[in-house]
Tab-separated table of C-alpha atoms in Angstrom:
chain	number	residue	atom	x	y	z
A	983	MET	CA	152.354	143.574	113.498
A	984	TYR	CA	151.767	141.480	110.485
A	985	ASN	CA	153.266	138.629	112.447
A	986	SER	CA	151.690	138.779	115.669
A	987	PHE	CA	148.108	139.316	113.241
A	988	LEU	CA	149.223	135.822	111.458
A	989	ILE	CA	150.135	133.898	114.778
A	990	SER	CA	146.771	135.108	116.227
A	991	GLU	CA	144.813	133.890	112.958
A	992	VAL	CA	146.784	130.297	113.185
A	993	PHE	CA	145.795	129.409	116.769
A	994	ILE	CA	142.083	131.152	116.237
A	995	LYS	CA	141.847	128.329	113.254
A	996	THR	CA	143.633	125.550	115.214
A	997	PHE	CA	141.564	126.276	118.442
A	998	PHE	CA	138.411	125.692	115.871
A	999	TYR	CA	139.422	122.995	113.834
A	1000	SER	CA	140.361	121.203	117.241
A	1001	VAL	CA	136.722	121.690	118.722
A	1002	LYS	CA	135.271	120.833	115.918
A	1003	PHE	CA	137.171	117.427	116.102
A	1004	GLU	CA	136.334	117.274	119.371
A	1005	ILE	CA	132.454	117.713	118.906
A	1006	GLU	CA	132.517	115.202	115.760
A	1007	LYS	CA	134.396	112.311	117.826
A	1008	GLU	CA	131.931	113.170	120.722
A	1009	SER	CA	128.984	112.591	118.328
A	1010	VAL	CA	130.687	109.530	116.866
A	1011	VAL	CA	131.499	108.209	120.500
A	1012	MET	CA	127.555	108.815	121.007
A	1013	LEU	CA	126.771	106.962	118.175
A	1014	ASN	CA	128.239	104.528	118.712
A	1015	PHE	CA	126.922	104.141	122.298
A	1016	ILE	CA	123.241	104.768	121.327
A	1017	ALA	CA	123.464	102.527	118.233
A	1018	SER	CA	124.533	99.611	120.754
A	1019	ILE	CA	122.033	100.441	122.644
A	1020	ASN	CA	119.283	99.972	120.553
A	1021	GLU	CA	120.813	96.915	119.190
A	1022	LEU	CA	120.586	95.087	122.369
A	1023	PHE	CA	117.281	96.815	122.798
A	1024	TRP	CA	114.991	96.213	119.584
A	1025	GLY	CA	117.306	93.225	118.747
A	1026	ALA	CA	115.944	90.887	121.723
A	1027	ILE	CA	114.107	92.722	124.924
A	1028	LEU	CA	111.570	95.084	122.796
A	1029	ILE	CA	110.718	91.615	120.108
A	1030	LEU	CA	110.043	90.039	122.480
A	1031	LEU	CA	107.653	92.205	124.363
A	1032	LEU	CA	105.512	93.306	121.456
A	1033	VAL	CA	105.322	89.859	120.372
A	1034	GLY	CA	104.851	88.209	123.354
A	1035	THR	CA	101.951	91.272	124.153
A	1036	GLY	CA	100.547	90.426	120.979
A	1037	ILE	CA	100.801	86.336	121.764
A	1038	PHE	CA	99.088	87.414	124.933
A	1039	TYR	CA	96.040	89.147	123.443
A	1040	THR	CA	95.407	86.866	120.661
A	1041	ILE	CA	94.890	83.877	123.220
A	1042	LYS	CA	93.064	85.924	126.065
A	1043	LEU	CA	90.893	87.068	123.206
A	1044	LYS	CA	90.048	83.903	121.000
A	1045	PHE	CA	91.957	85.163	117.352
A	1046	VAL	CA	90.640	88.500	117.915
A	1047	GLN	CA	92.118	89.275	114.800
A	1048	VAL	CA	90.770	86.469	112.769
A	1049	ARG	CA	87.351	86.556	114.171
A	1050	LYS	CA	86.816	90.399	113.549
A	1051	PHE	CA	88.865	90.697	110.655
A	1052	LYS	CA	85.402	90.648	108.082
A	1053	LYS	CA	83.698	93.441	110.668
A	1054	GLY	CA	86.761	95.293	110.486
A	1055	VAL	CA	86.887	95.403	106.594
A	1056	SER	CA	82.848	95.557	106.796
A	1057	GLN	CA	83.105	99.311	109.208
A	1058	LEU	CA	85.699	100.480	106.647
A	1059	THR	CA	84.107	100.269	103.345
A	1060	GLY	CA	80.889	101.132	105.305
A	1061	ASN	CA	82.726	104.719	106.809
A	1062	PHE	CA	84.897	105.183	103.416
A	1063	ASN	CA	84.392	108.890	102.305
A	1064	ILE	CA	87.827	111.126	100.986
A	1065	ASN	CA	85.253	113.906	102.012
A	1066	GLY	CA	83.571	113.187	105.514
A	1067	LYS	CA	82.396	115.755	107.580
A	1068	ASP	CA	84.695	118.512	109.381
A	1069	ALA	CA	86.509	116.832	111.873
A	1070	ASP	CA	85.698	118.800	115.567
A	1071	HIS	CA	86.537	119.347	119.112
A	1072	ASN	CA	84.505	116.388	119.738
A	1073	GLY	CA	87.156	114.453	117.364
A	1074	MET	CA	87.224	112.824	113.766
A	1075	SER	CA	85.215	110.242	112.130
A	1076	SER	CA	86.312	106.581	112.076
A	1077	PHE	CA	87.857	106.689	108.835
A	1078	GLN	CA	89.511	110.267	109.043
A	1079	ALA	CA	90.706	108.605	112.299
A	1080	LEU	CA	91.754	105.339	110.383
A	1081	ALA	CA	93.450	106.868	108.142
A	1082	THR	CA	95.494	109.342	110.162
A	1083	ALA	CA	96.750	106.281	112.055
A	1084	ILE	CA	97.371	104.383	108.476
A	1085	ALA	CA	99.728	107.909	107.591
A	1086	ALA	CA	102.156	107.241	109.994
A	1087	GLN	CA	102.259	103.729	109.684
A	1088	VAL	CA	102.694	103.800	105.794
A	1089	GLY	CA	106.015	105.722	105.814
A	1090	THR	CA	109.303	105.579	104.627
A	1091	GLY	CA	109.567	101.640	106.452
A	1092	ASN	CA	107.494	100.757	103.769
A	1093	LEU	CA	109.470	101.484	100.968
A	1094	ALA	CA	113.070	100.801	102.523
A	1095	GLY	CA	111.818	98.837	105.580
A	1096	ALA	CA	111.236	95.641	103.833
A	1097	ALA	CA	114.305	95.964	101.388
A	1098	THR	CA	116.661	96.279	104.834
A	1099	ALA	CA	114.323	93.181	105.859
A	1100	ILE	CA	115.081	91.182	102.974
A	1101	VAL	CA	119.012	92.180	102.881
A	1102	SER	CA	119.754	91.650	106.484
A	1103	GLY	CA	117.567	88.494	107.076
A	1104	GLY	CA	117.016	87.253	104.055
A	1105	PRO	CA	113.957	86.745	101.756
A	1106	GLY	CA	112.386	84.701	104.563
A	1107	ALA	CA	112.010	88.521	106.860
A	1108	ILE	CA	109.048	88.504	105.606
A	1109	PHE	CA	107.244	85.206	106.519
A	1110	TRP	CA	108.103	86.565	110.522
A	1111	MET	CA	106.991	90.339	109.760
A	1112	TRP	CA	103.529	88.319	108.542
A	1113	VAL	CA	104.063	86.527	111.843
A	1114	SER	CA	104.611	89.601	113.818
A	1115	ALA	CA	101.792	91.359	111.745
A	1116	PHE	CA	99.391	88.830	112.597
A	1117	PHE	CA	99.872	89.136	116.246
A	1118	GLY	CA	100.284	92.644	116.207
A	1119	MET	CA	96.846	93.074	114.862
A	1120	ALA	CA	94.908	92.182	118.080
A	1121	THR	CA	97.534	93.891	120.666
A	1122	ILE	CA	96.503	97.378	118.413
A	1123	TYR	CA	92.508	96.034	118.666
A	1124	ALA	CA	93.563	96.468	122.879
A	1125	GLU	CA	95.388	100.322	122.404
A	1126	ALA	CA	92.345	101.281	120.204
A	1127	ILE	CA	89.718	100.287	122.829
A	1128	LEU	CA	92.100	101.481	125.661
A	1129	SER	CA	92.292	105.119	124.584
A	1130	GLN	CA	89.161	105.392	123.351
A	1131	LEU	CA	87.780	104.185	126.955
A	1132	PHE	CA	89.790	106.788	128.539
A	1133	LYS	CA	89.872	109.541	126.118
A	1134	LYS	CA	88.964	113.496	127.874
A	1135	LYS	CA	88.260	116.797	126.773
A	1136	VAL	CA	90.814	118.654	127.659
A	1137	GLU	CA	90.157	122.728	127.261
A	1138	GLY	CA	87.359	121.808	125.662
A	1139	GLU	CA	88.568	119.505	122.831
A	1140	ILE	CA	88.416	115.653	122.880
A	1141	THR	CA	92.214	113.987	122.918
A	1142	GLY	CA	93.012	110.613	124.069
A	1143	GLY	CA	96.190	107.962	123.774
A	1144	PRO	CA	98.370	105.865	126.024
A	1145	ALA	CA	99.084	108.594	128.506
A	1146	TYR	CA	95.802	109.268	129.461
A	1147	TYR	CA	95.326	104.889	129.975
A	1148	ILE	CA	98.773	104.490	131.762
A	1149	GLU	CA	97.362	106.845	134.067
A	1150	GLU	CA	94.892	104.734	135.741
A	1151	LEU	CA	96.976	101.828	136.328
A	1152	PHE	CA	98.101	101.384	140.011
A	1153	ASN	CA	94.878	103.325	141.351
A	1154	LYS	CA	96.337	106.684	139.941
A	1155	ASN	CA	98.971	106.346	142.320
A	1156	PHE	CA	102.108	108.197	141.995
A	1157	LEU	CA	104.508	105.761	139.973
A	1158	SER	CA	101.409	105.429	137.022
A	1159	LYS	CA	101.946	109.562	136.823
A	1160	ILE	CA	105.217	109.243	136.700
A	1161	LEU	CA	104.898	106.244	133.552
A	1162	ALA	CA	102.557	108.743	131.847
A	1163	VAL	CA	104.394	111.977	131.441
A	1164	PHE	CA	107.557	109.269	130.576
A	1165	PHE	CA	105.994	108.051	127.937
A	1166	ALA	CA	104.095	111.507	127.019
A	1167	LEU	CA	107.867	113.156	126.915
A	1168	SER	CA	109.292	110.233	124.828
A	1169	CYS	CA	106.584	110.516	122.327
A	1170	ILE	CA	107.083	114.174	121.490
A	1171	LEU	CA	110.992	113.579	121.561
A	1172	ALA	CA	111.251	110.682	119.352
A	1173	LEU	CA	107.858	111.335	116.999
A	1174	GLY	CA	107.173	114.879	116.830
A	1175	PHE	CA	110.989	116.337	116.561
A	1176	MET	CA	113.842	113.039	116.290
A	1177	GLY	CA	111.038	111.116	113.820
A	1178	ASN	CA	109.560	114.147	111.984
A	1179	GLY	CA	113.427	115.251	111.322
A	1180	VAL	CA	113.812	112.008	110.276
A	1181	GLN	CA	111.674	111.780	107.655
A	1182	ALA	CA	111.636	114.883	106.248
A	1183	ASN	CA	115.548	113.811	105.831
A	1184	SER	CA	114.389	111.325	103.380
A	1185	ILE	CA	112.162	113.534	101.631
A	1186	GLY	CA	115.213	116.054	101.027
A	1187	GLU	CA	117.893	113.059	99.580
A	1188	ALA	CA	115.145	112.008	97.123
A	1189	MET	CA	114.470	115.025	95.969
A	1190	LYS	CA	118.125	115.636	95.699
A	1191	ASN	CA	118.751	112.500	93.582
A	1192	ALA	CA	115.813	112.420	91.863
A	1193	PHE	CA	115.692	116.379	90.669
A	1194	ASN	CA	118.567	117.189	91.773
A	1195	ILE	CA	116.655	119.995	94.301
A	1196	SER	CA	118.181	121.562	97.506
A	1197	PRO	CA	117.497	120.039	100.130
A	1198	TYR	CA	117.207	123.954	101.879
A	1199	ILE	CA	114.798	124.698	99.297
A	1200	THR	CA	112.753	121.224	100.219
A	1201	GLY	CA	113.096	121.740	104.002
A	1202	VAL	CA	111.829	125.402	103.314
A	1203	VAL	CA	109.106	123.659	101.086
A	1204	VAL	CA	107.901	120.844	103.368
A	1205	ALA	CA	107.783	122.718	106.639
A	1206	LEU	CA	105.971	125.144	105.071
A	1207	LEU	CA	103.607	122.486	103.890
A	1208	GLY	CA	103.730	120.803	107.133
A	1209	GLY	CA	102.839	124.378	109.009
A	1210	PHE	CA	99.592	124.670	106.712
A	1211	VAL	CA	98.341	121.380	108.012
A	1212	PHE	CA	99.557	121.785	111.362
A	1213	PHE	CA	98.020	125.373	112.020
A	1214	GLY	CA	94.901	124.370	110.458
A	1215	GLY	CA	94.208	121.814	113.453
A	1216	VAL	CA	92.341	118.963	114.233
A	1217	LYS	CA	90.064	119.667	111.145
A	1218	ARG	CA	92.911	120.092	108.746
A	1219	ILE	CA	94.639	117.214	109.557
A	1220	ALA	CA	91.562	114.951	109.665
A	1221	SER	CA	90.948	116.114	105.441
A	1222	PHE	CA	93.894	115.527	104.430
A	1223	THR	CA	94.396	112.533	105.439
A	1224	GLU	CA	91.573	111.313	104.484
A	1225	LYS	CA	91.945	112.724	101.152
A	1226	VAL	CA	95.775	111.575	100.421
A	1227	VAL	CA	96.450	108.253	101.976
A	1228	PRO	CA	93.755	106.667	100.211
A	1229	LEU	CA	94.910	107.824	97.072
A	1230	MET	CA	98.304	107.939	98.100
A	1231	ALA	CA	97.761	103.735	98.973
A	1232	GLY	CA	96.065	102.887	96.341
A	1233	LEU	CA	98.349	104.116	93.579
A	1234	TYR	CA	101.277	102.623	95.068
A	1235	ILE	CA	99.402	99.348	95.199
A	1236	LEU	CA	98.297	99.563	92.007
A	1237	ILE	CA	102.197	100.488	90.877
A	1238	CYS	CA	103.472	97.722	92.576
A	1239	PHE	CA	100.911	95.167	90.727
A	1240	VAL	CA	102.021	96.794	87.672
A	1241	ILE	CA	105.777	95.388	88.355
A	1242	ILE	CA	105.132	92.664	89.498
A	1243	ILE	CA	102.815	91.224	86.824
A	1244	ILE	CA	106.001	92.257	84.505
A	1245	ASN	CA	108.292	89.834	86.781
A	1246	TYR	CA	105.637	87.882	86.077
A	1247	ALA	CA	108.331	84.984	86.155
A	1248	ASN	CA	109.706	85.030	89.479
A	1249	ILE	CA	106.196	84.940	91.166
A	1250	ILE	CA	106.472	81.428	92.456
A	1251	LYS	CA	109.862	81.703	93.134
A	1252	ALA	CA	109.451	84.504	95.140
A	1253	PHE	CA	107.026	83.133	97.482
A	1254	GLU	CA	108.660	79.917	97.442
A	1255	ALA	CA	112.286	81.770	98.455
A	1256	ILE	CA	110.078	83.541	101.181
A	1257	PHE	CA	108.456	80.223	102.953
A	1258	VAL	CA	111.685	77.966	102.800
A	1259	ASN	CA	114.193	80.885	103.881
A	1260	ALA	CA	112.085	81.212	106.526
A	1261	PHE	CA	113.859	78.629	107.858
A	1262	SER	CA	116.691	77.675	105.911
A	1263	THR	CA	119.560	79.493	104.062
A	1264	LYS	CA	118.555	77.575	100.642
A	1265	SER	CA	119.231	79.501	97.898
A	1266	ILE	CA	115.731	80.257	95.801
A	1267	LEU	CA	116.502	83.596	93.839
A	1268	GLY	CA	120.165	84.107	92.711
A	1269	GLY	CA	120.219	87.863	94.207
A	1270	PHE	CA	119.086	87.255	97.494
A	1271	LEU	CA	120.629	84.333	99.842
A	1272	GLY	CA	118.509	83.191	102.705
A	1273	MET	CA	120.143	84.140	105.912
A	1274	GLY	CA	119.235	81.710	108.635
A	1275	VAL	CA	116.271	81.341	110.888
A	1276	LYS	CA	117.845	83.463	113.312
A	1277	LYS	CA	118.295	86.546	111.439
A	1278	ALA	CA	115.177	85.951	108.879
A	1279	ILE	CA	113.346	86.367	112.441
A	1280	ARG	CA	115.199	89.041	113.982
A	1281	TYR	CA	114.823	91.681	111.203
A	1282	GLY	CA	111.606	90.412	109.687
A	1283	VAL	CA	109.695	90.878	113.165
A	1284	ALA	CA	111.849	94.516	114.156
A	1285	ARG	CA	110.840	95.687	110.645
A	1286	GLY	CA	107.400	94.636	110.580
A	1287	LEU	CA	107.041	96.188	114.408
A	1288	PHE	CA	108.641	99.020	113.353
A	1289	SER	CA	106.344	99.625	110.750
A	1290	ASN	CA	103.062	98.709	111.919
A	1291	GLU	CA	103.943	100.149	115.358
A	1292	ALA	CA	101.526	97.837	117.016
A	1293	GLY	CA	102.553	97.980	120.462
A	1294	MET	CA	104.569	101.114	120.163
A	1295	GLY	CA	101.501	103.510	121.872
A	1296	SER	CA	101.098	105.791	118.705
A	1297	THR	CA	98.385	104.915	116.750
A	1298	PRO	CA	95.586	105.136	119.393
A	1299	HIS	CA	96.158	108.722	119.457
A	1300	ALA	CA	93.987	108.844	115.928
A	1301	HIS	CA	91.981	105.906	116.933
A	1302	ALA	CA	90.816	107.982	120.760
A	1303	ILE	CA	89.167	110.829	118.652
A	1304	ALA	CA	87.233	108.618	117.099
A	1305	LYS	CA	83.484	109.563	116.653
A	1306	VAL	CA	81.785	105.972	117.282
A	1307	LYS	CA	79.817	104.344	119.291
A	1308	ASN	CA	81.230	101.315	121.258
A	1309	PRO	CA	84.867	101.715	121.642
A	1310	VAL	CA	84.944	97.784	120.288
A	1311	GLU	CA	83.547	99.414	116.827
A	1312	GLN	CA	87.122	101.245	116.666
A	1313	GLY	CA	89.317	98.332	117.750
A	1314	ASN	CA	87.574	96.316	115.166
A	1315	VAL	CA	89.094	99.060	112.348
A	1316	ALA	CA	92.671	99.626	114.063
A	1317	LEU	CA	92.928	96.325	113.325
A	1318	ILE	CA	92.962	96.397	109.471
A	1319	THR	CA	95.331	99.379	110.046
A	1320	VAL	CA	97.825	96.215	110.695
A	1321	PHE	CA	96.551	94.324	107.806
A	1322	ILE	CA	96.978	97.278	105.116
A	1323	ASP	CA	100.390	98.305	106.437
A	1324	THR	CA	102.027	94.524	106.528
A	1325	PHE	CA	100.008	92.636	104.409
A	1326	ILE	CA	99.522	94.511	101.611
A	1327	VAL	CA	101.355	97.885	101.261
A	1328	LEU	CA	104.830	96.019	102.398
A	1329	THR	CA	104.210	92.786	101.164
A	1330	LEU	CA	103.887	93.926	97.357
A	1331	THR	CA	106.874	96.538	98.495
A	1332	ALA	CA	109.039	93.247	99.349
A	1333	LEU	CA	107.292	91.328	96.155
A	1334	VAL	CA	108.708	93.943	93.931
A	1335	ILE	CA	111.893	93.534	95.162
A	1336	LEU	CA	112.287	89.925	95.285
A	1337	THR	CA	110.656	89.146	91.636
A	1338	SER	CA	113.074	92.325	90.107
A	1339	ASN	CA	116.170	89.381	91.677
A	1340	ILE	CA	118.360	92.494	91.155
A	1341	GLY	CA	120.236	91.702	94.770
A	1342	ASP	CA	123.546	91.381	94.819
A	1343	GLY	CA	125.217	92.446	98.234
A	1344	THR	CA	125.827	95.622	98.106
A	1345	LEU	CA	122.355	97.617	97.534
A	1346	THR	CA	120.117	97.994	100.270
A	1347	GLY	CA	117.345	100.112	101.613
A	1348	ILE	CA	115.589	103.003	99.587
A	1349	THR	CA	118.508	102.449	97.134
A	1350	LEU	CA	116.964	98.831	96.283
A	1351	THR	CA	113.354	99.628	95.902
A	1352	GLN	CA	114.701	102.114	93.588
A	1353	LYS	CA	116.791	100.205	92.110
A	1354	ALA	CA	113.789	97.470	91.802
A	1355	PHE	CA	111.052	99.897	90.114
A	1356	GLU	CA	113.832	101.612	87.848
A	1357	ALA	CA	114.442	97.700	86.290
A	1358	ALA	CA	110.502	97.170	85.367
A	1359	LEU	CA	109.881	100.795	84.795
A	1360	GLY	CA	113.347	102.362	83.805
A	1361	TYR	CA	113.312	105.858	84.750
A	1362	SER	CA	109.954	106.862	85.448
A	1363	GLY	CA	110.561	103.942	88.913
A	1364	THR	CA	113.075	105.981	90.434
A	1365	ILE	CA	111.054	109.125	89.510
A	1366	PHE	CA	107.884	106.992	90.778
A	1367	ILE	CA	109.849	106.132	94.065
A	1368	ALA	CA	110.628	109.991	94.729
A	1369	ILE	CA	107.243	110.959	94.667
A	1370	ALA	CA	106.090	107.814	96.460
A	1371	LEU	CA	108.285	108.525	99.047
A	1372	PHE	CA	107.460	112.651	99.224
A	1373	PHE	CA	104.035	111.914	100.502
A	1374	PHE	CA	104.601	108.696	102.173
A	1375	ALA	CA	107.178	110.771	104.218
A	1376	PHE	CA	104.876	113.625	104.380
A	1377	SER	CA	102.047	111.748	105.588
A	1378	THR	CA	103.514	110.452	108.374
A	1379	ILE	CA	104.758	114.048	109.725
A	1380	ILE	CA	101.560	114.938	109.653
A	1381	GLY	CA	100.438	111.559	111.713
A	1382	TRP	CA	103.632	112.024	113.911
A	1383	TYR	CA	103.338	115.857	115.287
A	1384	PHE	CA	99.435	114.572	115.646
A	1385	PHE	CA	99.885	112.292	117.915
A	1386	GLY	CA	103.282	114.274	119.237
A	1387	GLU	CA	100.242	117.189	120.149
A	1388	ALA	CA	98.111	114.683	122.007
A	1389	ASN	CA	100.757	114.423	124.510
A	1390	ILE	CA	101.628	118.292	124.180
A	1391	LYS	CA	97.955	118.944	125.762
A	1392	TYR	CA	98.387	116.350	128.104
A	1393	LEU	CA	101.657	117.636	129.989
A	1394	PHE	CA	101.509	121.481	129.265
A	1395	GLY	CA	97.428	121.756	127.294
A	1396	LYS	CA	96.171	123.590	124.813
A	1397	LYS	CA	98.777	127.119	125.591
A	1398	ALA	CA	101.907	125.098	124.292
A	1399	ILE	CA	100.633	124.373	121.024
A	1400	ASN	CA	101.543	126.976	119.096
A	1401	VAL	CA	105.118	126.691	120.154
A	1402	TYR	CA	105.305	122.890	119.794
A	1403	ARG	CA	103.949	123.538	116.192
A	1404	ILE	CA	106.838	126.292	115.931
A	1405	LEU	CA	109.131	123.959	116.889
A	1406	VAL	CA	108.408	120.808	114.688
A	1407	MET	CA	108.626	123.197	111.387
A	1408	ILE	CA	112.212	123.531	112.104
A	1409	ALA	CA	112.652	120.013	113.383
A	1410	ILE	CA	111.954	119.154	109.480
A	1411	PHE	CA	113.646	121.839	108.442
A	1412	ILE	CA	117.063	121.324	109.785
A	1413	GLY	CA	116.011	117.098	108.945
A	1414	SER	CA	115.659	117.598	105.637
A	1415	THR	CA	119.356	119.747	105.647
A	1416	GLN	CA	121.544	117.485	107.529
A	1417	LYS	CA	123.122	114.251	108.051
A	1418	VAL	CA	120.884	112.480	110.978
A	1419	GLU	CA	122.142	109.264	111.948
A	1420	LEU	CA	122.313	110.268	115.319
A	1421	VAL	CA	118.530	111.880	115.572
A	1422	TRP	CA	118.325	108.498	113.832
A	1423	GLU	CA	119.499	106.176	116.836
A	1424	LEU	CA	117.874	108.588	119.425
A	1425	ALA	CA	114.580	108.531	117.362
A	1426	ASP	CA	114.592	104.540	117.929
A	1427	LEU	CA	116.053	104.669	121.498
A	1428	PHE	CA	113.168	106.923	122.445
A	1429	ASN	CA	110.658	104.908	120.519
A	1430	GLY	CA	111.973	101.830	122.319
A	1431	LEU	CA	111.441	103.416	125.581
A	1432	MET	CA	107.682	104.557	125.021
A	1433	VAL	CA	107.156	101.156	124.641
A	1434	ILE	CA	107.970	100.189	127.559
A	1435	PRO	CA	105.010	101.961	129.556
A	1436	ASN	CA	102.508	101.313	127.115
A	1437	LEU	CA	103.325	97.874	127.342
A	1438	ILE	CA	102.614	97.351	130.966
A	1439	ALA	CA	99.240	99.667	131.001
A	1440	LEU	CA	98.643	96.453	128.472
A	1441	ILE	CA	99.448	94.040	130.702
A	1442	VAL	CA	97.832	95.289	133.541
A	1443	LEU	CA	94.214	96.151	132.015
A	1444	TYR	CA	93.872	93.134	129.631
A	1445	LYS	CA	90.491	92.307	131.718
A	1446	LEU	CA	89.228	95.585	131.192
A	1447	VAL	CA	89.857	95.523	127.305
A	1448	ASP	CA	88.176	91.611	127.399
A	1449	ASN	CA	85.036	92.398	129.340
A	1450	THR	CA	84.802	95.684	127.080
A	1451	SER	CA	85.403	93.401	123.963
A	1452	SER	CA	82.648	90.610	124.912
A	1453	GLU	CA	79.977	92.838	126.149
A	1454	TYR	CA	79.944	94.265	122.682
A	1455	ASP	CA	80.460	90.651	120.791
A	1456	LYS	CA	76.826	89.272	122.926
A	1457	LEU	CA	74.774	92.379	121.633
A	1458	HIS	CA	77.149	92.205	118.047
A	1459	LEU	CA	77.467	88.785	116.958
């Protein structure tokens, strides 16, 4: 009898471990497959499409990012208010929309993305990051105008985003509806679920490394905090972003300046490395090698686009519900978001890393950024990055949740929002506690997929953007 139980136990354990091994093996196969698709997708195809669209709009709109920059800054500073009027069913203020967009843009990519670009593409990658952002400013200007033009009231609430202007293509035929639904589903999966799981994972790791807090505790706390904001609706989301984003970005910028001043001896060399290594492999800073023009362009452009999200169709959901008199007014503000994300926050992170000159070829991502801050500020630098990462990632969770919600309304109406809120909270908890390499890759894939219908709409509707912009300019410039 005992032997039969023993044999049964051995059989069950053997079966269990064989099944577990097969699942893990299948996961690795899927991970490698998705990663190879992303390598092709993000390595060449999307970079050419996104930058190409930016160049197209830059030419068509006569360098709008230069012409409208001063106007955009003026509108931003004029509307700045961390205690603005509550957002309601008619939308939110222009500044609240900008803050919500920046909340999504300025995330973990600003801390880890610059480091990854420098290690993989050399210091010259930062130059190409600037180039992609320059053209991206024109793209996001067009996205904001279209999202304003085609915003709608759904069950008593103003909403909008790419799905609403994509369905206007080709005389609203069947293909346009398919593209709009495809975009909406991709956005919900990429940002609302997978993307937020990844952001939560970054928070979980940072809290564990800095304070030895269990990822399970972090997961519960972040999910509950997120739920508190989610269930407060657009009013609470707008109130959160308008207060947290300026304070978060302002403090981070200040600390970066302090570190760069501490490392003042390497400032000139850092800029020299950025410009020289954009076109050569010559070593300017001993710790960071030039990787060649091809890699500098590839990693600089890719990380820049992934950070500022221009052309990806995410931030138009926030710009769509801004309370402005003319769609162009929100376009003017929208192009400033890319400038803040890439030319300020991402650039300062890169300068902190380069002036620290601690690269040894083994450090990358958030670890390299953390070490650069630590080199100047000691252990307090590690603590600061952990706290900054929490606020950057959590603000991105709020922004991405909101973008997903807009597409839930598009597909299912308001009745499905509470279910969506609960599912996002679950995704946050799971993301905080689990290894998410496959989820990272899937998020990248769906991010890429949502770009395609958005860019099709941007190209097809360019005359509408051009005419709207020109008519406004005749009256206001």
